[in-house]
Structures are given as structure tokens and as C-alpha cells.
XYZ file of C-alpha atoms in Angstrom:
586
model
C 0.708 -194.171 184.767
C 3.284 -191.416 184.513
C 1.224 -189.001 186.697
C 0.927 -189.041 190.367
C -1.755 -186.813 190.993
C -4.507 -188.267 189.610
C -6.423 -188.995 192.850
C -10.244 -189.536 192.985
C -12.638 -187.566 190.786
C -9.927 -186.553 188.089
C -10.584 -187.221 184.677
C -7.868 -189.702 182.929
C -6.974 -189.417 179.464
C -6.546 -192.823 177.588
C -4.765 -191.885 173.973
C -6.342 -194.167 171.133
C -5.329 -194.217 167.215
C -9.000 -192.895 166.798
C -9.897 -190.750 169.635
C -8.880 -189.532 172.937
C -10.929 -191.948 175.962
C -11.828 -190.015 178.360
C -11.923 -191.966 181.879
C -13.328 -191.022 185.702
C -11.042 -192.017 188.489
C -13.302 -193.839 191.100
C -10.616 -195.429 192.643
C -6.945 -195.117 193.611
C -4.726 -198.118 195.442
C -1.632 -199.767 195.270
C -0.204 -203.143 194.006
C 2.575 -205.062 195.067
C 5.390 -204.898 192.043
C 7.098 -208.631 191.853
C 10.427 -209.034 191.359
C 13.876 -209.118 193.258
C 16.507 -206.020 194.153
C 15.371 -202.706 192.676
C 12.297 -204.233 191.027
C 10.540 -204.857 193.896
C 8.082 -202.530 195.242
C 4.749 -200.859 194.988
C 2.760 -199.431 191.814
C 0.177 -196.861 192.156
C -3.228 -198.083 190.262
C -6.647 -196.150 189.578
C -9.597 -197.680 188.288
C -11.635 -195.735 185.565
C -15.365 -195.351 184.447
C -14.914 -194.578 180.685
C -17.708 -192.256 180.262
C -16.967 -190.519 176.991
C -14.109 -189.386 174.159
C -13.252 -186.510 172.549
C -12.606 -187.386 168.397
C -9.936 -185.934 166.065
C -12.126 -182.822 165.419
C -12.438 -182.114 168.759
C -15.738 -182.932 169.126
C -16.995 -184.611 172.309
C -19.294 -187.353 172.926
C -20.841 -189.377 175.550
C -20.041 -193.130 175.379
C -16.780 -194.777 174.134
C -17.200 -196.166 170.381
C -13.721 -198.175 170.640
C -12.195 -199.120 173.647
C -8.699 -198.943 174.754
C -5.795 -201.226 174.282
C -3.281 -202.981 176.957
C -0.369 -200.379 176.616
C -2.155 -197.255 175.494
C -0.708 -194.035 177.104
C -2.574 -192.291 180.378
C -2.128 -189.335 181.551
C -4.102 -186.663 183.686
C -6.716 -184.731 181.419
C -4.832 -181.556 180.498
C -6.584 -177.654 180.469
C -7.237 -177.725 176.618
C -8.834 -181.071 176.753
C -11.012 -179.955 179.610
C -12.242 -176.557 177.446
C -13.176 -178.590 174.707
C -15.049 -181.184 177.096
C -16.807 -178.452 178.852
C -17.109 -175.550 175.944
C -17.959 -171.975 176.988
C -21.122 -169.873 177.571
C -23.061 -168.895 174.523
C -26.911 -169.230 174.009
C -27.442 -172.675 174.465
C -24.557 -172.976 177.271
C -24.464 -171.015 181.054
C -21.482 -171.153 183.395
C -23.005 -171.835 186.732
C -19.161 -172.822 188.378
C -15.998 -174.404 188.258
C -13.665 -177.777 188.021
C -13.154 -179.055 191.367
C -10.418 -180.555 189.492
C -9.163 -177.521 187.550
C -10.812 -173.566 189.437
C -9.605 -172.071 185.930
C -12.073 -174.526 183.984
C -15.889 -172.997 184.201
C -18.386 -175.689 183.680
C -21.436 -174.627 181.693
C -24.604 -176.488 181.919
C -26.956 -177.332 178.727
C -29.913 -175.297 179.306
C -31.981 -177.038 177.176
C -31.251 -180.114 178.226
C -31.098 -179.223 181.920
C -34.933 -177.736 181.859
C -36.896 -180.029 179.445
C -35.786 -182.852 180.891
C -36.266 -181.998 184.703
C -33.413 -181.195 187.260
C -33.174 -181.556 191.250
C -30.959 -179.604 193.152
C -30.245 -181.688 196.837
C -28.439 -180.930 199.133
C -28.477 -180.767 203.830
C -29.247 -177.524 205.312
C -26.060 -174.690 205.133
C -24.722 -176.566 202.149
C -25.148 -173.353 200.174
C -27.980 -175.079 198.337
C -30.301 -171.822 197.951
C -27.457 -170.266 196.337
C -27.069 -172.795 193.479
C -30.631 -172.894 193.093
C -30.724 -168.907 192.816
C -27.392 -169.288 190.256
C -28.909 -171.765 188.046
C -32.269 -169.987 188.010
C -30.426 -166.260 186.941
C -28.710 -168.261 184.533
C -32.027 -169.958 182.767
C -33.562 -166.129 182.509
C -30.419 -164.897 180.950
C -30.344 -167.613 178.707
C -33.820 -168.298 177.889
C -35.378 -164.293 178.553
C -38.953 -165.450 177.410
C -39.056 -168.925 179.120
C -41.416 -168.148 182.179
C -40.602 -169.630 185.848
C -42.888 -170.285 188.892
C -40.801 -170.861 192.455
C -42.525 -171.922 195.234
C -40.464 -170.184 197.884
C -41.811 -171.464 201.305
C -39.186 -169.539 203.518
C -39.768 -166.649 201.969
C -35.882 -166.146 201.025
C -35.703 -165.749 197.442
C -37.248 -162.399 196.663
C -34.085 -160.355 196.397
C -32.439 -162.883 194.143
C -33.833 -161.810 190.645
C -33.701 -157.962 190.872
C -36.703 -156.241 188.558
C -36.896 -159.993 186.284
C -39.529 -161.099 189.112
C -42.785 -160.550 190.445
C -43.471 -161.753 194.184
C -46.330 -162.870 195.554
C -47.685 -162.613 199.140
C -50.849 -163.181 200.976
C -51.125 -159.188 200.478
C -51.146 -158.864 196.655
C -52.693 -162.689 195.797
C -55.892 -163.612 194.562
C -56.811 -167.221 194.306
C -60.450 -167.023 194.366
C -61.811 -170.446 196.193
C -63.781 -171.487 192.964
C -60.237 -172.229 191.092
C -60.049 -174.879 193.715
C -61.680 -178.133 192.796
C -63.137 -180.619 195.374
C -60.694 -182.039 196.894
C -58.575 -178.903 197.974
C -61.742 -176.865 198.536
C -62.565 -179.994 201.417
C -58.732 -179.559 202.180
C -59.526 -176.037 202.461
C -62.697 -175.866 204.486
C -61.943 -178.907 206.998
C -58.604 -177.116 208.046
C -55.801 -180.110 206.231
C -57.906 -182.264 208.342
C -60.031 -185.278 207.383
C -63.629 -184.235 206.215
C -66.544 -185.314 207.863
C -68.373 -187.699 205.141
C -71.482 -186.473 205.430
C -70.500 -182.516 205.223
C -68.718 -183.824 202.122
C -71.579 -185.473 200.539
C -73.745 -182.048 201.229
C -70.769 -179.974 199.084
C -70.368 -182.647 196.472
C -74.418 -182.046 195.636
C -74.567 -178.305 196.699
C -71.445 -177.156 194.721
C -72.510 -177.561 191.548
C -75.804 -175.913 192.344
C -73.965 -172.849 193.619
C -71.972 -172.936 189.887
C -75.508 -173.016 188.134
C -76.636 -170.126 190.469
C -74.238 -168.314 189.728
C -73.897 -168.845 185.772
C -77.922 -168.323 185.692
C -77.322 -165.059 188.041
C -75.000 -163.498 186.121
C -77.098 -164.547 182.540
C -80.297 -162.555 184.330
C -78.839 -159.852 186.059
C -80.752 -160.678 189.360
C -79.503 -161.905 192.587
C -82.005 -164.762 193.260
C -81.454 -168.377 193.381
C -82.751 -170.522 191.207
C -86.400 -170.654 191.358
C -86.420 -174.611 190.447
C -83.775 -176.911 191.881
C -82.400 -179.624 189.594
C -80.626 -182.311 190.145
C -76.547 -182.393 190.382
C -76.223 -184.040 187.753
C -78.231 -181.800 185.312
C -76.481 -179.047 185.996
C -73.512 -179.437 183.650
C -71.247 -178.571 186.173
C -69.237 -180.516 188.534
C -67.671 -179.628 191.697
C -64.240 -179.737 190.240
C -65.273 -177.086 187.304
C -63.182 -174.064 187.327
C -66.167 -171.568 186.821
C -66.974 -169.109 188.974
C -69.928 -169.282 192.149
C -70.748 -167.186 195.131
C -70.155 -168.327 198.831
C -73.280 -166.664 199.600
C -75.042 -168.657 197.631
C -73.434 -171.644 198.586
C -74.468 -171.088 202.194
C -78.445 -170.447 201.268
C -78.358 -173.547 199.420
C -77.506 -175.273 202.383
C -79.704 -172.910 204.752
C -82.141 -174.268 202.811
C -81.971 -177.598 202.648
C -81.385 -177.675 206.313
C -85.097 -176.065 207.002
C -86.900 -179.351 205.021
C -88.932 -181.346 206.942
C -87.378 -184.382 205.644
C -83.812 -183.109 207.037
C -84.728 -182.323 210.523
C -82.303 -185.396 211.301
C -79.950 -184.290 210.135
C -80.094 -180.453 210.592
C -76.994 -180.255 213.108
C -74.660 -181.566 210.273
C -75.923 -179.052 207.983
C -75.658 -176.130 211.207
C -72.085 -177.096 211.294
C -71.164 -177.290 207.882
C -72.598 -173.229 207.638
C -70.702 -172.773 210.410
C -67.629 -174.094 209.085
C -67.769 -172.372 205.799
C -68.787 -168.816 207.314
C -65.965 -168.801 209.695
C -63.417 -170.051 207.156
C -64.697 -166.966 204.551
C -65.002 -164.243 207.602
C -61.372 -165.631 208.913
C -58.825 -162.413 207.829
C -55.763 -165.125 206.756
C -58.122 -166.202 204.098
C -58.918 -163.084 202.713
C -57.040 -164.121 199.117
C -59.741 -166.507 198.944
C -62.471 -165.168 199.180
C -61.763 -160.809 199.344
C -64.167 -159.933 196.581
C -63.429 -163.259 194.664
C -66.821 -162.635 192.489
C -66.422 -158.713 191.471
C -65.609 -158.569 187.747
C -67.234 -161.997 187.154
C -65.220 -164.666 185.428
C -61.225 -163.318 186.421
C -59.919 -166.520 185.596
C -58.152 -165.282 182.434
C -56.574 -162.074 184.640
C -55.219 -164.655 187.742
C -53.351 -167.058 185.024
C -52.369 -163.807 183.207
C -50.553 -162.600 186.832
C -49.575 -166.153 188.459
C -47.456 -167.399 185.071
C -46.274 -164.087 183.904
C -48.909 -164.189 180.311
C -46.884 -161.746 178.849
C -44.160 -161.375 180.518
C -43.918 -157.685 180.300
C -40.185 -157.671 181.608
C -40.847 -160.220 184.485
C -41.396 -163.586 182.981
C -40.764 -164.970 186.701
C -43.056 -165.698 190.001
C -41.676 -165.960 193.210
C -44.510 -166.817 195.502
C -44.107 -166.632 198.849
C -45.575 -169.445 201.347
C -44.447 -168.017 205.169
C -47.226 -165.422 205.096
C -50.084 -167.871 204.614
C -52.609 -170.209 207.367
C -50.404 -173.589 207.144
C -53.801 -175.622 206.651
C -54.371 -174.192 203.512
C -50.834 -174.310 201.791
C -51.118 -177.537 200.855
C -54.203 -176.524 198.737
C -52.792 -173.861 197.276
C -49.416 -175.815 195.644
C -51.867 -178.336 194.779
C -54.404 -175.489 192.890
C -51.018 -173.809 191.729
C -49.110 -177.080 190.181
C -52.235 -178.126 188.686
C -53.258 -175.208 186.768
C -49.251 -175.016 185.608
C -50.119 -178.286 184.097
C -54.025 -178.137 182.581
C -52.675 -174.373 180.923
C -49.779 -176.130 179.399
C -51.765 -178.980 178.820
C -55.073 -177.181 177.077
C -52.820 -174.683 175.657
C -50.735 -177.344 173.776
C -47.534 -175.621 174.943
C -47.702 -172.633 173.934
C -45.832 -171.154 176.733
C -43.234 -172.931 178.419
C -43.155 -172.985 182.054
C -40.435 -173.919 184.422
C -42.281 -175.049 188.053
C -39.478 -174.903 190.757
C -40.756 -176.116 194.000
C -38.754 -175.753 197.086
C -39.173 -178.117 200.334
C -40.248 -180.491 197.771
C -40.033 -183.870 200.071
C -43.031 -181.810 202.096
C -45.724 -181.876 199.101
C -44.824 -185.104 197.425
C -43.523 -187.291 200.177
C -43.115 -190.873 199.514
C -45.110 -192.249 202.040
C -48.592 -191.989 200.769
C -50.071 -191.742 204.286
C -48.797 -188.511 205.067
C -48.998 -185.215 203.099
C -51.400 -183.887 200.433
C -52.711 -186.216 197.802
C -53.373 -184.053 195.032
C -50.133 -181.843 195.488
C -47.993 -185.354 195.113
C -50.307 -186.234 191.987
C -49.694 -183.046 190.166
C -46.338 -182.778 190.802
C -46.472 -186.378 189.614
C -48.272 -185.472 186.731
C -45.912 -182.675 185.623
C -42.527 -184.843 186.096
C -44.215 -187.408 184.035
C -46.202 -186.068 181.429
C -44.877 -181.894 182.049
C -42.546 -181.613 178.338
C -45.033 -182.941 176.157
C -46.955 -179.469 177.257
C -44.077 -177.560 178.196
C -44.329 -177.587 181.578
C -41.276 -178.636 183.416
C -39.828 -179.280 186.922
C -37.301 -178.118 189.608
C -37.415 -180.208 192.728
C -35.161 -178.685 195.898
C -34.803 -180.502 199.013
C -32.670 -181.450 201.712
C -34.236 -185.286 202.422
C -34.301 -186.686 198.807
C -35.326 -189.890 200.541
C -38.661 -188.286 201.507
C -39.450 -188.000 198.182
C -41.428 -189.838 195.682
C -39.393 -192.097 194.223
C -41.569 -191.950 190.723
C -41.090 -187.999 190.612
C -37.403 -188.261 191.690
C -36.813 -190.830 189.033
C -37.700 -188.169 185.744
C -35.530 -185.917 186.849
C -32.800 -186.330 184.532
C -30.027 -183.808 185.591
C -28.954 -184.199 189.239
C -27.087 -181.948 191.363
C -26.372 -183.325 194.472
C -24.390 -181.642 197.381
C -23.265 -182.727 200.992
C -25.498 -185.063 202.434
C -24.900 -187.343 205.554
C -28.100 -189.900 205.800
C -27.271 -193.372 204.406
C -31.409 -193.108 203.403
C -30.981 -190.148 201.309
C -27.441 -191.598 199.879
C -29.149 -195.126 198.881
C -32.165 -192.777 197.044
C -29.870 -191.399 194.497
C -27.372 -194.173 193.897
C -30.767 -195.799 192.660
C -31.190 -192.685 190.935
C -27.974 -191.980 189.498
C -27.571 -194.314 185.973
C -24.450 -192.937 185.218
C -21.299 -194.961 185.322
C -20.057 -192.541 187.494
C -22.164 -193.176 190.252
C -19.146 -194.669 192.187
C -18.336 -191.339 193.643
C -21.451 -190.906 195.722
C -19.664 -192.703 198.370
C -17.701 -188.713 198.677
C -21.121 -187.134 199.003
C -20.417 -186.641 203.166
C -17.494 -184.973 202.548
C -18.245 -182.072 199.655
C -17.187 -179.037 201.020
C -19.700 -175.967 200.840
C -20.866 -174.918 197.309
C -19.272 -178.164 196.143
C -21.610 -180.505 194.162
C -21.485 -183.971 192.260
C -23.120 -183.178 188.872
C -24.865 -186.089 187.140
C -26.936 -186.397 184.240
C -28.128 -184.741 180.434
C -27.245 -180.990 182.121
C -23.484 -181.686 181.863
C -21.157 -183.090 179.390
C -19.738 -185.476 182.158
C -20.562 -186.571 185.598
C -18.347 -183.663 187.323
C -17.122 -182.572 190.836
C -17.523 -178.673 190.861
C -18.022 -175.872 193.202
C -21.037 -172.980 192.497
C -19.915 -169.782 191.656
C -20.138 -167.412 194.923
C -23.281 -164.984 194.407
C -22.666 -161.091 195.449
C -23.714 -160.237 198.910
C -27.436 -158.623 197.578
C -28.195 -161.520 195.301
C -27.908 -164.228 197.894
C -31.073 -165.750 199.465
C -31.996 -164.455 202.548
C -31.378 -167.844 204.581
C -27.741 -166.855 203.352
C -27.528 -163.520 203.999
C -28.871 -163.555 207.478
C -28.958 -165.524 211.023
C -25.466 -164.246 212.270
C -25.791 -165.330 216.103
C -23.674 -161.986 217.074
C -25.938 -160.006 215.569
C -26.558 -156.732 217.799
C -30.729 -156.048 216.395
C -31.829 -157.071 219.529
C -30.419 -154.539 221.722
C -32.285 -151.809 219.691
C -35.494 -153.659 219.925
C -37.859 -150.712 221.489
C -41.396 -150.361 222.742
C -42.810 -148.775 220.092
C -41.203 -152.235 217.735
C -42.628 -154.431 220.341
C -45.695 -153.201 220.397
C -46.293 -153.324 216.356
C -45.369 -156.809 216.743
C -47.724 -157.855 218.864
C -50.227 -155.927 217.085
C -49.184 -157.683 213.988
C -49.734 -161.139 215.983
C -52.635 -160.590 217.427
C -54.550 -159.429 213.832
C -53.157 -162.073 211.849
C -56.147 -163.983 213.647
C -58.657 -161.558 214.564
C -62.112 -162.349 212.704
C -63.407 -158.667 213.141
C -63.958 -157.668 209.528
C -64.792 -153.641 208.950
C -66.891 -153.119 205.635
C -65.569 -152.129 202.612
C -66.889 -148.437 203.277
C -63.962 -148.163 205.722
C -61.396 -148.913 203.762
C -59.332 -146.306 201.683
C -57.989 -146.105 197.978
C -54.475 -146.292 197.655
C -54.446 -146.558 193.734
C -52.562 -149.306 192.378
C -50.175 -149.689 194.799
C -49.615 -153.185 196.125
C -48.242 -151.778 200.012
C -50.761 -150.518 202.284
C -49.452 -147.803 205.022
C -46.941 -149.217 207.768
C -48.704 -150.166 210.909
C -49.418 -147.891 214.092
C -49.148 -149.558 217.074
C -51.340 -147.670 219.001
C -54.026 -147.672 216.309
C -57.428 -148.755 217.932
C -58.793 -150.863 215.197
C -57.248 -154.194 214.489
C -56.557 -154.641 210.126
C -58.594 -157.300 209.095
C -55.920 -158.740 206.493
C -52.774 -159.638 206.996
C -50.668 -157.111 208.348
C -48.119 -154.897 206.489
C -44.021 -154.567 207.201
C -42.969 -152.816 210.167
C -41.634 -149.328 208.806
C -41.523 -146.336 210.889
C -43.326 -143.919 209.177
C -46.225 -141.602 209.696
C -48.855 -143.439 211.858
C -52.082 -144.418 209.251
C -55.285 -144.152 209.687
C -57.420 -147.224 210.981
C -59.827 -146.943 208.441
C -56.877 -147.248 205.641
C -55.618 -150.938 206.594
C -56.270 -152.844 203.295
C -54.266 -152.984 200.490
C -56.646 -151.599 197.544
C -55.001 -154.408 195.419
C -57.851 -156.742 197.341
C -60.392 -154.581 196.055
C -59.416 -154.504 192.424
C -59.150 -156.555 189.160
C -55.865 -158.105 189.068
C -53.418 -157.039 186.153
C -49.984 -157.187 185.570
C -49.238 -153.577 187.343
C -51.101 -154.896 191.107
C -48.784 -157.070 191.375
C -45.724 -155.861 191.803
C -41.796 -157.000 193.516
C -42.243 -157.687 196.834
C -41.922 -153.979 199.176
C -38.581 -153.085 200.552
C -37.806 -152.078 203.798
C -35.268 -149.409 204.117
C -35.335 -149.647 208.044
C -32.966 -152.013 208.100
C -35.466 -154.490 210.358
C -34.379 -158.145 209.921
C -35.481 -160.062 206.835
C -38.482 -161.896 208.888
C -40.392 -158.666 209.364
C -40.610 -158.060 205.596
């Protein structure tokens, strides 16, 4: 070789009378030269993955139709070679960075390719990992305007990433009535992540459906009775995983009932504690998304699909939703009701509207040991990375332990962007992962600098070494943007902040609820008044960000969005907070 720079992760090219063989160095060394006098010495070697070759037109192609002869030329793949290998943006193409090898070469990613065929982005902690996600994410809406996304954002950092093109979603503008939740994430749900008691689950697996009928015959008469004859489960034509709508209430007098027969005085304490369970879950203020009003307007499940996957668009076609703000035993249940309806829309709806699901901390709800986690959030994430693009819904996994992962869900994911990690585990998963002839340079995966990444896969026209463009300082996710140690907030930290704090603590939990008599109509905006810490009444939802404003009235604590249909123009961006407070007390 007449080039001495060609050093690990360089692209070699081998000149053919048909095409131009286009090599990966994996592997650099020397030999000993035989011979006597000025012979003698050492030769620099490399040793090559042919991965592709660029043809007399131009053109480049994966896989090598001819190879090479002993004696062909090799040099170092020059700039015009590497244009043509990695094109330019245009509407298929997006330039997310650039050539580890070569800064002035961009490297564009096939968006097609990269989203219908699934991608994972992994990567340790600091990596600058939230940042590629956020570039590759702007770059699918610019690209593909009408193609909707759903991120599941579980740190809460992404909201300032996507400007006006997003909607965000909170505890505080979210309704997922509890009748979208099918059996097993409603026992998820009710029994706190834990185990359920078997015999409060048989109860619910009979009553459920009775509370569907009740409600379906309630609504059909226009009275608020039960029904006057009780039929059997089975009769009822519903089951308790049908997405129709029933009433808590009458959920609870089914059971109030059956707990006052003679022939269950036995057990009547199972059925006192299953009322229990279910009346302090629904009066509990955390769960208010749940259950705030979940029956007014009837059958809303039209209006919550419309607002959770963007059905139209209207100049948002993405959904941030944000997972800090909600009770950790139920967020398990919700990924699991919100990857599964991703899926049975796409899947009933034949495809009609593509969906992108992008789920962040994904090692936490599909975790390959089936002992721990949330069964039905690993199935449907399952079920969307194997069956998601015949009903155009596809996946974006994000994590930091790739090894925690399913293998099975891992193993769809075509395009693969992996970034510094240090655990032999995680470095074993995606060497099993990685098909690519290329896979060689995993070994460097430890030593990627920041932003760097290995890029394998259908997203790319070869396996390449390249760094993520640097986002501007108000695009960056907030896990980015923030926890400077010599940060000076503290020392302003006052009473008055202190105080709304703790008030803020103390009423995320309070089970006081105030009827709806004392609440106040703010119209259809989706931010109730800033808090008063000296108010007297506790809010009985969650609480809103700390602004210093003009102290509200304690009757005036509820966002009216609760009390309203849901439509495109409730939910809105996430509020700002021009205070200047740090990003965890938005």
C-alpha cells in the first residue's frame, strides 16, 4: 500500500477493471520483509472487510460482484469517492453528521429505510445519546412532514427539542380513561404493579363485563339504573379486555352487591377489600387522568386516538409524552395501553397512517428477563418490532443497557447506532446483533469519543464511524442542557420557593377531592394558575409549575382541560416557564 494513513476504520479503495472495491480497515499490523541489506525490514499490512463497490457510473452498491486480484492498486478512499458513497440530502436522504474519517464528508441516513425497518439508538449515560436521538427525530419530520411520531420521554427532557412540530403530554392535559385499559393493565393498575390477589381477580374478570353491559344498556335508556336482570359473563358480549366504555360507579355496586348475598357471606371481606381498593385508587389525585370525568361525552375513544397519535396532524404530527409526572405503579400500564393501541389502530386501520413509536429507557419495559418488568408492555413492543410495517407502525428503541433488552425485539431492528459503551454484556448483545461484515470494529466501542457513533445496518450506505452533528443550545434535551454542578440556583432558593415546594409535595398525594362546583373555568387553556403557597386548600390534581405570579384562588386549582372533551386545541406544547426555575420544576 502506497498510503500510510490508513489506520483503523478508513475505507480502502481496491481499483478493479470493472468497478472500484470498496474495503473497511479492521485491522492494521506489520510483517517482517525477507531479504538481505536494504531489503530487509518491516511492511505495514491492513486487513479489509469488502463491504461494497462503486461501478463505472458511479453508482454504489452493497456487496462486491467481482473480487479483487493479487496486484490490484490500494489506496485510501479519496473525498469524491466518499460523496458519491454517501450522496447528499434531498427527500429521501437527511444529514444527521459527519466522517469520522473525513469532518468535510456529511453522512446522510436513508429515511425510509432507517424507519420501516426499525432503528436503535444505544449508547452509556453522557454519551450525547439524547442528542442524536433528538437529531435523527428533527430530521424524520423534515423529511417525512406527515409521518406521525409517538416518544415516550420518561425523564421528561425532550419537550424543547421540536419547537411548535410537537404536542406534549403530562399528567395535567392527559386523558386515558381506565376503560381503554384491558385486563391485565387494569389489575396492573388497581393492585399497585403488584401481584393481584386471585380471588379479587376472579371477582373483576366476571364483574367487568357486567359494568360494560351497564353501561351500554344505560346509555341506550337514558336512566342511571343497573340492570334489572343479571346475566351471565359470558352473555354479555363483552369481555373484560373490550375497549368500550363503563362507569366505576357501577363497577363498585356490582360488587356491593354481590358482597350482601347470603351465599357470599364467606367471602364478604375479599369483596370489602376489593371496593376498597378500587375507591381509593379512583379518589387518589395522581390518578385523576384515569378516571377525572372519564364517562362525560360517552364513547371519547375516537377524540383520545385523535389527540395521542396526532389524527390530523394539524401542524404537530408529533407526541412527546411525558412519564416523570405520573404514580410509578401505573406507568407500566400506561406504555403497555399506549404501545398497544399504536399497534391495533395501525393494525385495524390497515395502515393508513404511519406511526413511528420511539420509546426511551427501553431495557425498563421490555427487559429480557421475563421475571422482571411488565408482561404486556414487552409483548407489544414485541408485537410492533415484529409484525409493526405490515401496519405501519414502526419502532425506535433508546437505551443505555442493550443487554437488558429482549433479544427478539433487539434483533428487528435493522439500523443500529451504537455509541460508547463499556460492559462486555452489552458489547457481546450487539456483536450478535450486528450481521454486517463490519462488525470487527465493535471491539473500538469503549473508546468513541462523545457524539461519536458506529453506524450499522439498511440506514447507511456502509457500516461508518461518524460523529452527530452538535444541536444549538435551545434544541438540546434538557439532560444536556442542564446539571452544571457550579450552578449558583441554590443560593437564591427563598421561603416563599420552599414553601410552594413542599406544597407541591405534599398534594401530589393528598386524597382530599373538592367537587366539581369548586373548580373554575379557565377556557381551553391547558395551564391552570401558578401555585400559592400559602393557599389553604390543597389542589386535588397534580400540581402546576412554580411561577411567581399573582397568588390564585383555592377554588381555581384544576386545569379545565380535565373537565372537557379532548380535541386537538386542549392539548397543547408543554407550558414555559419564564422564571428561569430549573428544568425539574417545569
Amino acid at each position: 500500500m502506497g498510503n500510510d494513513n490508513a489506520t483503523v476504520g478508513k475505507f480502502i479503495g481496491l481499483t478493479t477493471p470493472k468497478a472500484l472495491i470498496i474495503g473497511l480497515v479492521t485491522e492494521v499490523g506489520e510483517d517482517q520483509v525477507s531479504g538481505t541489506g536494504a531489503g530487509a525490514g518491516l511492511r505495514k499490512i491492513a486487513r479489509l472487510d469488502l463491504i461494497g463497490e462503486l461501478s463505472g457510473t458511479g453508482r454504489f452498491q452493497r456487496g462486491v460482484t467481482e473480487y479483487p486480484n493479487i496486484g490490484d492498486a490500494a489506496s485510501l478512499l479519496g473525498e469524491r469517492e466518499l460523496r458519491l458513497v454517501y450522496g447528499a440530502a434531498d427527500s429521501d436522504h437527511a444529514h444527521v453528521g459527519d466522517l469520522q474519517q473525513n469532518p468535510n464528508i456529511g453522512v446522510h441516513i436513508d429515511i425510509d429505510h432507517l424507519v420501516s425497518r426499525h432503528f436503535a439508538i444505544l449508547g452509556a449515560t453522557g454519551v450525547g445519546k439524547s442528542s442524536g436521538v433528538a437529531i435523527i427525530l428533527q430530521k424524520i419530520l423534515d423529511t417525512r412532514p406527515n409521518l406521525r411520531i409517538f416518544l415516550v420521554d420518561p425523564h421528561n427532557e425532550y419537550s424543547r427539542c421540536f419547537g411548535d412540530k410537537a404536542q406534549v403530554l403530562t399528567p395535567r392535559n392527559l386523558r386515558l380513561p381506565f376503560w381503554l385499559f384491558n385486563f391485565e393493565e387494569t389489575i396492573d393498575a388497581f393492585f399497585g404493579g403488584r401481584p393481584g390477589v386471585d380471588e379479587e381477580v376472579e371477582i373483576l374478570s366476571e364483574v367487568i363485563p357486567l359494568a360494560k353491559a351497564a353501561y351500554l344498556q344505560y346509555r341506550a335508556n337514558g336512566n342511571d339504573r343497573l340492570l334489572a336482570k343479571r346475566r351471565d359473563p359470558r352473555d354479555v358480549g363483552f369481555t373484560a379486555d373490550t375497549p368500550v366504555p363503563y362507569r366505576i360507579e357501577d363497577l363498585i355496586n356490582l360488587l356491593d352487591e354481590r358482597m350482601g348475598k347470603l351465599e357470599n357471606r364467606s367471602s364478604r371481606m375479599i369483596y370489602h377489600k376489593l371496593i376498597s381498593r378500587i375507591q381509593t385508587f379512583r379518589n387518589h389525585p395522581r390518578y385523576a387522568f384515569m378516571f377525572e370525568n372519564a364517562n362525560i361525552g360517552g364513547d371519547t375513544m375516537g377524540e383520545i386516538l385523535g389527540a395521542l397519535f396526532r389524527l390530523p396532524p394539524d401542524g404537530k404530527p408529533m407526541t412527546i409524552m411525558q412519564l416523570a409526572g405520573f404514580p410509578a405503579e401505573v406507568v407500566d400500564s400506561v406504555v403497555s395501553v399506549l404501545c398497544r393501541m399504536a399497534f391495533d389502530f395501525g393494525l385495524w386501520s390497515d395502515g393508513v397512517a404511519p406511526l413511528l413509536f420511539v420509546c426511551e429507557e427501553a431495557h425498563r419495559y421490555a427487559p429480557a428477563d421475563k421475571k422482571i418488568g411488565f408482561g404486556p408492555t414487552r409483548r407489544a413492543l414485541s408485537r410492533i418490532a415484529k409484525e409493526g410495517r405490515k401496519y405501519g407502525v414502526f419502532l425506535g428503541l433508546v437505551t443505555q443497557r442493550p443487554a437488558e433488552i429482549d433479544p427478539t425485539i433487539i434483533s428487528q431492528c435493522s439500523t443500529l447506532f451504537v455509541m460508547r459503551l463499556s460492559n462486555d454484556r452489552d458489547q457481546a448483545l450487539i456483536r450478535s446483533a450486528v450481521s454486517d461484515a463490519a462488525a470487527n470494529l465493535l471491539s473500538f466501542i469503549p473508546s468513541l469519543g462523545t457524539r461519536e457513533v458506529f453506524t450499522f445496518g439498511s440506514g447507511v450506505a456502509l457500516p461508518t464511524r461518524m460523529r452527530f452533528k452538535e444541536l444549538p443550545a435551545e434544541r438540546r434535551p434538557n439532560s444536556e442542557a442542564s446539571g452544571n454542578t457550579r450552578s449558583d440556583g441554590g443560593a437564591h432558593v427563598g421561603r416563599d420557593l420552599l414553601s410552594s415546594v413542599i406544597d407541591r409535595w405534599r398534594s401530589a398525594t393528598m386524597s382530599h377531592r373538592m367537587s366539581d362546583e369548586e373548580y373554575a373555568d379557565y377556557g381551553a387553556s391547558s395551564e391552570a394558575p401558578p401555585l400559592q403557597p400559602s393557599a389553604p386548600q390543597a389542589p386535588a390534581y397534580q400540581p402546576t409549575p412554580l411561577q411567581p405570579a399573582p397568588a390564585a384562588q383555592p377554588s381555581a386549582l384544576r386545569s379545565s382541560i380535565l373537565k372537557k372533551p379532548l380535541d386537538a386545541n386542549s392539548l397543547g406544547s408543554a407550558p414555559t416557564n419564564p422564571t428561569g426555575y430549573p428544568p425539574r420544576f417545569r
